[in-house]
Tab-separated table of C-alpha atoms and ligand atoms in Angstrom:
chain	number	residue	atom	x	y	z
A	92	MET	CA	0.000	0.000	0.000
A	93	THR	CA	1.325	3.420	-0.842
A	94	GLN	CA	1.119	6.040	1.842
A	95	LYS	CA	-0.709	9.223	0.871
A	96	LEU	CA	1.728	12.096	0.561
A	97	ASP	CA	1.041	15.464	2.161
A	98	LEU	CA	2.702	17.648	-0.457
A	99	LEU	CA	2.166	20.949	1.372
A	100	GLY	CA	2.650	19.498	4.863
A	101	LYS	CA	5.146	16.906	6.043
A	102	ASP	CA	6.227	16.139	2.452
A	103	TYR	CA	6.647	19.787	1.465
A	104	TYR	CA	10.358	19.320	0.668
A	105	SER	CA	9.920	15.994	-1.178
A	106	ARG	CA	10.680	15.430	-4.853
A	107	GLU	CA	6.997	14.599	-5.414
A	108	SER	CA	5.980	17.986	-4.036
A	109	ASN	CA	8.575	19.739	-6.192
A	110	GLN	CA	7.309	17.856	-9.249
A	111	ARG	CA	3.738	18.901	-8.497
A	112	TYR	CA	4.425	22.555	-7.609
A	113	TRP	CA	6.885	25.217	-8.591
A	114	SER	CA	8.661	27.137	-5.821
A	115	ILE	CA	10.831	30.220	-6.051
A	116	SER	CA	13.960	28.279	-5.094
A	117	GLN	CA	13.181	25.715	-7.823
A	118	TYR	CA	12.656	28.549	-10.326
A	119	LYS	CA	16.036	30.025	-9.350
A	120	ARG	CA	17.644	26.579	-9.747
A	121	PHE	CA	16.168	26.251	-13.277
A	122	ARG	CA	17.443	29.739	-14.152
A	123	GLU	CA	20.970	28.686	-13.073
A	124	CYS	CA	21.004	25.496	-15.193
A	125	GLU	CA	17.921	23.875	-16.709
A	126	ALA	CA	19.693	20.561	-17.339
A	127	ARG	CA	20.865	20.189	-13.730
A	128	ALA	CA	17.568	21.335	-12.210
A	129	LEU	CA	15.662	18.792	-14.298
A	130	ALA	CA	18.073	15.987	-13.389
A	131	GLU	CA	17.659	16.871	-9.679
A	132	LEU	CA	13.896	16.803	-10.035
A	133	ARG	CA	14.024	13.377	-11.669
A	134	GLY	CA	16.355	12.047	-8.981
A	135	ASP	CA	19.207	11.571	-11.457
A	136	TRP	CA	21.523	14.093	-9.793
A	137	THR	CA	22.160	14.992	-6.177
A	138	ASP	CA	23.114	18.509	-5.282
A	139	THR	CA	26.777	18.491	-4.268
A	140	ARG	CA	26.867	21.920	-2.641
A	141	ASP	CA	28.214	22.200	0.905
A	142	ASN	CA	25.108	22.254	3.107
A	143	THR	CA	26.624	23.921	6.205
A	144	ALA	CA	24.818	27.220	5.479
A	145	LEU	CA	21.532	25.370	4.940
A	146	ILE	CA	21.851	23.516	8.260
A	147	ILE	CA	22.704	26.750	10.111
A	148	GLY	CA	19.637	28.397	8.562
A	149	ASN	CA	17.351	25.511	9.519
A	150	TYR	CA	18.809	25.410	13.033
A	151	VAL	CA	17.860	29.076	13.572
A	152	HIS	CA	14.458	28.725	11.841
A	153	SER	CA	13.365	25.668	13.804
A	154	TYR	CA	14.289	27.377	17.092
A	155	PHE	CA	11.797	30.163	16.455
A	156	GLU	CA	9.185	27.800	15.035
A	157	SER	CA	8.645	25.813	18.249
A	158	LYS	CA	10.490	23.864	20.904
A	159	GLU	CA	9.269	20.577	19.364
A	160	ALA	CA	10.419	21.577	15.853
A	161	HIS	CA	13.886	22.504	17.172
A	162	THR	CA	14.301	19.284	19.176
A	163	LYS	CA	13.157	17.248	16.177
A	164	PHE	CA	15.553	19.107	13.855
A	165	ILE	CA	18.537	18.482	16.155
A	166	ASP	CA	17.544	14.845	16.555
A	167	THR	CA	17.185	14.279	12.790
A	168	ASN	CA	20.537	15.930	12.032
A	169	LYS	CA	22.445	14.690	15.088
A	170	SER	CA	25.333	13.068	13.210
A	171	GLU	CA	26.048	16.255	11.310
A	172	LEU	CA	25.455	18.691	14.173
A	173	ILE	CA	26.936	17.012	17.226
A	174	SER	CA	30.591	16.156	17.743
A	175	SER	CA	31.152	12.455	18.448
A	176	ARG	CA	34.762	12.534	19.626
A	177	GLY	CA	37.447	14.527	21.433
A	178	ALA	CA	36.998	17.267	24.016
A	179	THR	CA	33.842	18.574	22.314
A	180	LYS	CA	32.080	15.176	22.331
A	181	GLY	CA	28.320	15.610	22.716
A	182	LYS	CA	28.496	19.340	21.970
A	183	LEU	CA	27.543	21.315	18.888
A	184	LYS	CA	30.322	21.132	16.253
A	185	SER	CA	32.305	24.380	15.986
A	186	GLN	CA	30.961	25.340	12.536
A	187	PHE	CA	27.411	25.387	13.945
A	188	LEU	CA	28.104	27.447	17.090
A	189	VAL	CA	27.350	30.581	15.090
A	190	ALA	CA	23.729	29.379	14.856
A	191	GLU	CA	23.403	29.601	18.660
A	192	GLN	CA	24.948	33.080	18.538
A	193	MET	CA	22.410	34.167	15.884
A	194	ILE	CA	19.514	32.849	17.971
A	195	GLU	CA	20.729	34.867	20.976
A	196	ALA	CA	21.045	38.012	18.816
A	197	LEU	CA	17.445	37.642	17.592
A	198	LYS	CA	16.160	36.941	21.111
A	199	LYS	CA	17.825	40.148	22.341
A	200	ASP	CA	16.209	42.153	19.501
A	201	ASP	CA	12.942	43.472	21.003
A	202	ASN	CA	11.658	44.478	17.585
A	203	PHE	CA	12.127	40.935	16.277
A	204	MET	CA	10.453	39.359	19.301
A	205	ALA	CA	7.484	41.749	18.950
A	206	LEU	CA	7.158	41.131	15.193
A	207	TYR	CA	7.699	37.376	15.120
A	208	GLN	CA	4.162	36.672	16.296
A	209	GLY	CA	1.698	34.691	14.231
A	210	GLU	CA	1.389	31.343	12.536
A	211	LYS	CA	4.727	29.626	11.837
A	212	GLU	CA	5.775	27.686	8.696
A	213	VAL	CA	2.613	28.405	6.746
A	214	ALA	CA	2.328	26.769	3.325
A	215	VAL	CA	0.647	28.866	0.633
A	216	THR	CA	-0.084	28.301	-3.058
A	217	GLY	CA	-0.998	30.603	-5.919
A	218	PHE	CA	-0.506	31.304	-9.605
A	219	LEU	CA	2.340	33.323	-11.079
A	220	GLY	CA	2.241	33.763	-14.848
A	221	GLY	CA	-0.516	31.147	-14.961
A	222	ILE	CA	1.665	28.495	-13.278
A	223	GLU	CA	0.973	27.122	-9.807
A	224	PHE	CA	3.564	27.843	-7.116
A	225	LYS	CA	3.926	26.840	-3.483
A	226	GLY	CA	5.643	28.789	-0.742
A	227	LYS	CA	6.366	28.377	2.945
A	228	ILE	CA	6.199	31.466	5.136
A	229	ASP	CA	8.263	31.560	8.339
A	230	CYS	CA	5.795	33.683	10.296
A	231	LEU	CA	2.440	34.969	9.030
A	232	ASN	CA	0.351	37.536	10.868
A	233	VAL	CA	-2.930	37.710	8.929
A	234	GLU	CA	-4.624	40.025	11.436
A	235	ARG	CA	-1.969	42.727	11.184
A	236	GLY	CA	-1.253	42.104	7.484
A	237	TYR	CA	2.441	41.251	7.431
A	238	PHE	CA	4.764	38.289	7.307
A	239	VAL	CA	8.356	37.744	8.396
A	240	ASP	CA	11.058	35.719	6.701
A	241	ILE	CA	14.313	35.124	8.606
A	242	LYS	CA	17.421	35.284	6.436
A	243	THR	CA	20.780	34.216	7.792
A	244	THR	CA	23.612	35.971	5.950
A	245	LYS	CA	27.353	36.382	6.336
A	246	GLY	CA	26.919	40.146	6.747
A	247	PRO	CA	27.168	43.031	7.104
A	248	VAL	CA	23.393	43.577	7.069
A	249	ASP	CA	23.640	46.357	4.451
A	250	ASP	CA	26.199	44.543	2.263
A	251	THR	CA	26.071	45.161	-1.476
A	252	VAL	CA	27.058	42.797	-4.302
A	253	TRP	CA	28.156	43.480	-7.895
A	254	ASN	CA	25.655	41.697	-10.164
A	255	GLY	CA	27.561	42.297	-13.406
A	256	LYS	CA	25.747	45.569	-14.115
A	257	GLU	CA	25.403	47.437	-10.840
A	258	ARG	CA	25.825	47.150	-7.100
A	259	VAL	CA	22.712	45.814	-5.383
A	260	TYR	CA	21.849	44.775	-1.851
A	261	TRP	CA	22.586	41.133	-0.974
A	262	PHE	CA	18.886	40.416	-0.509
A	263	GLU	CA	18.136	41.658	-4.042
A	264	HIS	CA	21.040	39.647	-5.458
A	265	TYR	CA	19.925	36.369	-3.869
A	266	GLY	CA	16.365	36.692	-5.175
A	267	TYR	CA	14.736	37.465	-1.841
A	268	ILE	CA	12.731	40.414	-3.224
A	269	LEU	CA	11.319	38.005	-5.834
A	270	GLN	CA	10.521	35.509	-3.081
A	271	MET	CA	8.750	38.194	-1.006
A	272	ALA	CA	6.846	39.421	-4.084
A	273	ALA	CA	5.700	35.858	-4.835
A	274	TYR	CA	4.483	35.368	-1.245
A	275	VAL	CA	2.628	38.703	-1.366
A	276	LYS	CA	0.877	37.608	-4.567
A	277	MET	CA	-0.093	34.191	-3.146
A	278	LEU	CA	-1.312	35.705	0.150
A	279	GLU	CA	-3.303	38.457	-1.567
A	280	ASP	CA	-4.963	35.849	-3.805
A	281	THR	CA	-5.807	33.775	-0.721
A	282	TYR	CA	-6.884	36.497	1.730
A	283	GLY	CA	-7.950	39.317	-0.625
A	284	ARG	CA	-5.914	41.925	1.222
A	285	PRO	CA	-2.411	43.423	1.051
A	286	PHE	CA	0.516	42.139	3.117
A	287	GLU	CA	3.833	43.767	3.994
A	288	PRO	CA	6.873	41.487	3.747
A	289	ILE	CA	9.598	41.837	6.344
A	290	ILE	CA	12.969	40.202	5.744
A	291	TYR	CA	14.574	39.725	9.159
A	292	ALA	CA	18.309	39.563	8.564
A	293	VAL	CA	20.682	38.026	11.092
A	294	THR	CA	24.405	37.908	10.351
A	295	LYS	CA	27.104	35.315	10.958
A	296	GLU	CA	29.479	38.055	12.095
A	297	THR	CA	30.770	37.950	15.663
A	298	PRO	CA	28.827	39.403	17.336
A	299	SER	CA	25.767	38.942	15.098
A	300	ASP	CA	23.834	41.920	13.810
A	301	THR	CA	20.087	41.957	13.095
A	302	LEU	CA	17.950	44.144	10.852
A	303	ALA	CA	14.280	44.297	9.861
A	304	ILE	CA	14.019	45.035	6.131
A	305	ARG	CA	10.465	46.225	5.521
A	306	VAL	CA	9.876	45.699	1.809
A	307	GLN	CA	7.609	48.498	0.606
A	308	ASN	CA	9.023	49.003	-2.902
A	309	ILE	CA	6.007	47.866	-4.955
A	310	ASN	CA	7.710	48.719	-8.273
A	311	ALA	CA	10.672	46.472	-7.466
A	312	MET	CA	8.341	43.600	-6.551
A	313	VAL	CA	6.255	44.065	-9.719
A	314	ALA	CA	9.443	44.048	-11.814
A	315	GLU	CA	10.601	40.797	-10.178
A	316	ILE	CA	7.281	39.078	-10.898
A	317	GLU	CA	7.286	40.359	-14.500
A	318	GLU	CA	10.749	38.912	-15.068
A	319	LEU	CA	9.585	35.545	-13.709
A	320	GLU	CA	6.547	35.650	-16.002
A	321	ASN	CA	8.894	36.048	-18.990
A	322	TYR	CA	10.556	32.714	-18.229
A	323	ILE	CA	8.140	30.497	-16.361
A	324	VAL	CA	5.985	29.197	-19.242
A	325	ARG	CA	9.018	27.845	-21.101
A	326	LEU	CA	10.572	26.495	-17.901
A	327	ASP	CA	7.311	24.732	-17.070
A	328	ALA	CA	7.405	23.097	-20.517
A	329	VAL	CA	11.011	22.010	-19.799
A	330	LYS	CA	9.938	20.617	-16.437
A	331	HIS	CA	7.243	18.541	-18.108
A	332	GLY	CA	9.463	17.271	-20.918
A	333	GLN	CA	7.795	19.294	-23.668
A	334	GLU	CA	10.853	21.474	-24.294
A	335	LYS	CA	14.519	20.518	-24.213
A	336	ALA	CA	16.498	21.584	-21.136
A	337	ILE	CA	19.388	23.876	-22.018
A	338	PRO	CA	22.659	23.054	-20.214
A	339	CYS	CA	24.483	26.064	-18.709
A	340	GLN	CA	27.795	24.458	-19.845
A	341	HIS	CA	29.593	25.459	-16.640
A	342	CYS	CA	28.127	23.805	-13.547
A	343	ASP	CA	29.152	20.556	-11.804
A	344	TYR	CA	26.380	18.600	-13.571
A	345	CYS	CA	27.331	19.924	-17.004
A	346	ARG	CA	31.007	19.110	-16.382
A	347	ALA	CA	30.214	15.616	-15.125
A	348	ASN	CA	28.037	14.892	-18.152
A	349	LYS	CA	30.322	16.501	-20.730
A	350	LEU	CA	27.721	19.133	-21.510
A	351	THR	CA	30.395	21.821	-21.475
A	352	GLN	CA	31.766	23.446	-24.619
A	353	ARG	CA	33.850	20.720	-26.365
A	354	VAL	CA	35.912	22.750	-28.851
A	355	MET	CA	37.247	26.261	-28.699
A	356	ILE	CA	38.540	28.079	-31.758
A	357	TYR	CA	41.213	30.555	-30.750
B	1538	ZN	ZN1	24.850	23.276	-15.952
């Protein structure tokens, strides 16, 4: 007997859920390399990126979700999180200590503690460019019309990045304005009212810094959604095997599968 999957609940991060729904992180992955993203979705390729940053992020997130969620997270990831030998045996491995420091910084931030009130880890769905997306919101306050997304970052909080054309804030560069815009769209479709996104940044600097980024730039959010709409119909056809996936020719998957440029004329 096959167990019924809960694609927006306990199986939110499963391959089945990602096959059924688009998400902003999946969209970003397809924009990086269609061939690799498709192979990941089919289970033919496992992401080889170092997942330290991901674990640190989840450590912080689960702490503010609930005591049970945090205990469960630590339990599930024990072998990676907890040192099994030497003087630090039984303690958090050194590369994850920064997560504890970030939690303390957020707890000491009165503004964060006042804002981070509402329903935690809320799954939402909605249509962008006619294609169905899912999203998971860290903290949603429907009554007061805002939501909060915690972002762990190396810092500083107002860091800028060169994107090849201009200097932009780190949260623009990593697609977080697009993510916020997508959540706003899905929430407005669901609740019929506007929502203000708040990115709550916490840095890995010692000591950690925190900052509430209240995203009120409607034009920037509209532009992000419009750009997505320019790509998503074709990418959806790629995802469903109706269009050929284009290899980026540079990533680990493309190199491993000889999808890189084979001849160069100098
Ligand atoms: Zn590639």
